[in-house]
């Protein structure tokens, strides 16, 4: 039986729960960037809007990024850039693996 692939509503719920827990923790740098990029990709795939509340102006994403001076205004930490990197990684993986 093949492994299930990333891209379900359950995946979006897991990522949302992760971001709810770790974005408020501005002292921690784990996988918040990857989680946001993945959630944005899932929203596009599923036609949902789970990430919107995190990326609204002044929202949890902005607060998390702005907690470290060296990340403020850094182009790699925009939601669009996080989605871009997630798309590249997933497209690469999809090209080298079987469904």
Coordinates of C-alpha atoms in Angstrom, one line a residue:
X1 CA 0.0 0.0 0.0
X2 CA 1.5 3.4 -1.0
X3 CA 2.2 6.0 1.7
X4 CA -0.5 8.8 1.9
X5 CA 0.6 12.0 0.3
X6 CA 0.6 15.5 1.8
X7 CA -2.4 17.5 0.8
X8 CA -5.4 16.8 3.0
X9 CA -7.7 18.8 5.3
X10 CA -6.2 16.9 8.2
X11 CA -2.7 18.1 7.1
X12 CA -4.0 21.7 7.2
X13 CA -5.4 21.2 10.7
X14 CA -2.1 19.8 11.9
X15 CA -0.2 22.8 10.5
X16 CA -2.8 25.3 11.9
X17 CA -2.4 23.8 15.3
X18 CA 1.4 23.9 15.1
X19 CA 1.3 27.6 14.1
X20 CA -1.2 28.4 16.8
X21 CA 1.2 27.0 19.3
X22 CA 4.5 28.2 18.1
X23 CA 4.0 31.5 16.3
X24 CA 3.1 33.2 19.6
X25 CA 6.4 31.9 21.0
X26 CA 8.6 34.7 19.5
X27 CA 11.6 33.3 21.5
X28 CA 11.5 30.0 19.6
X29 CA 12.7 29.3 16.0
X30 CA 11.6 25.9 15.0
X31 CA 9.8 25.1 11.7
X32 CA 7.4 28.0 11.7
X33 CA 8.5 29.2 8.3
X34 CA 8.1 25.7 6.7
X35 CA 4.8 25.2 8.4
X36 CA 3.4 28.5 7.0
X37 CA 4.7 27.8 3.5
X38 CA 3.1 24.3 3.7
X39 CA -0.2 25.8 4.9
X40 CA -0.3 28.4 2.2
X41 CA 0.3 25.6 -0.4
X42 CA -2.5 23.5 1.1
X43 CA -4.9 26.4 1.1
X44 CA -4.3 26.9 -2.6
X45 CA -4.7 23.2 -3.2
X46 CA -7.8 22.7 -1.0
X47 CA -9.4 26.1 -1.7
X48 CA -9.3 27.0 1.9
X49 CA -8.0 30.0 3.8
X50 CA -6.5 28.7 7.0
X51 CA -3.3 30.8 6.7
X52 CA -5.2 34.1 6.3
X53 CA -5.5 34.8 10.0
X54 CA -1.7 34.2 10.5
X55 CA -0.6 36.5 7.7
X56 CA -2.9 39.4 8.1
X57 CA -1.0 42.7 8.7
X58 CA 0.2 42.8 12.2
X59 CA -0.8 39.2 12.8
X60 CA 1.1 36.3 14.4
X61 CA 3.4 35.9 11.4
X62 CA 4.5 39.6 11.5
X63 CA 4.9 39.4 15.2
X64 CA 7.1 36.3 15.0
X65 CA 9.3 37.7 12.2
X66 CA 9.6 41.1 13.9
X67 CA 10.7 39.5 17.1
X68 CA 14.3 39.2 15.7
X69 CA 15.8 42.3 14.4
X70 CA 17.8 40.6 11.6
X71 CA 14.6 39.1 10.1
X72 CA 12.7 42.4 9.9
X73 CA 12.1 43.4 6.3
X74 CA 14.0 40.4 5.1
X75 CA 12.5 39.3 1.8
X76 CA 12.9 35.6 2.6
X77 CA 10.5 35.8 5.4
X78 CA 7.4 37.0 3.5
X79 CA 4.5 34.6 3.3
X80 CA 4.8 34.6 -0.5
X81 CA 8.5 33.6 -0.3
X82 CA 7.6 30.8 2.2
X83 CA 5.0 29.5 -0.2
X84 CA 7.5 29.7 -3.1
X85 CA 10.1 27.6 -1.3
X86 CA 7.5 25.1 -0.3
X87 CA 6.3 24.8 -3.9
X88 CA 9.8 24.2 -5.1
X89 CA 10.5 21.5 -2.6
X90 CA 7.1 19.8 -3.2
X91 CA 7.4 20.0 -6.9
X92 CA 10.9 18.5 -6.7
X93 CA 9.8 15.7 -4.5
X94 CA 6.8 15.0 -6.7
X95 CA 9.1 14.8 -9.7
X96 CA 11.2 12.1 -8.1
X97 CA 8.6 10.0 -6.3
X98 CA 5.7 7.9 -7.3
X99 CA 2.1 8.8 -6.2

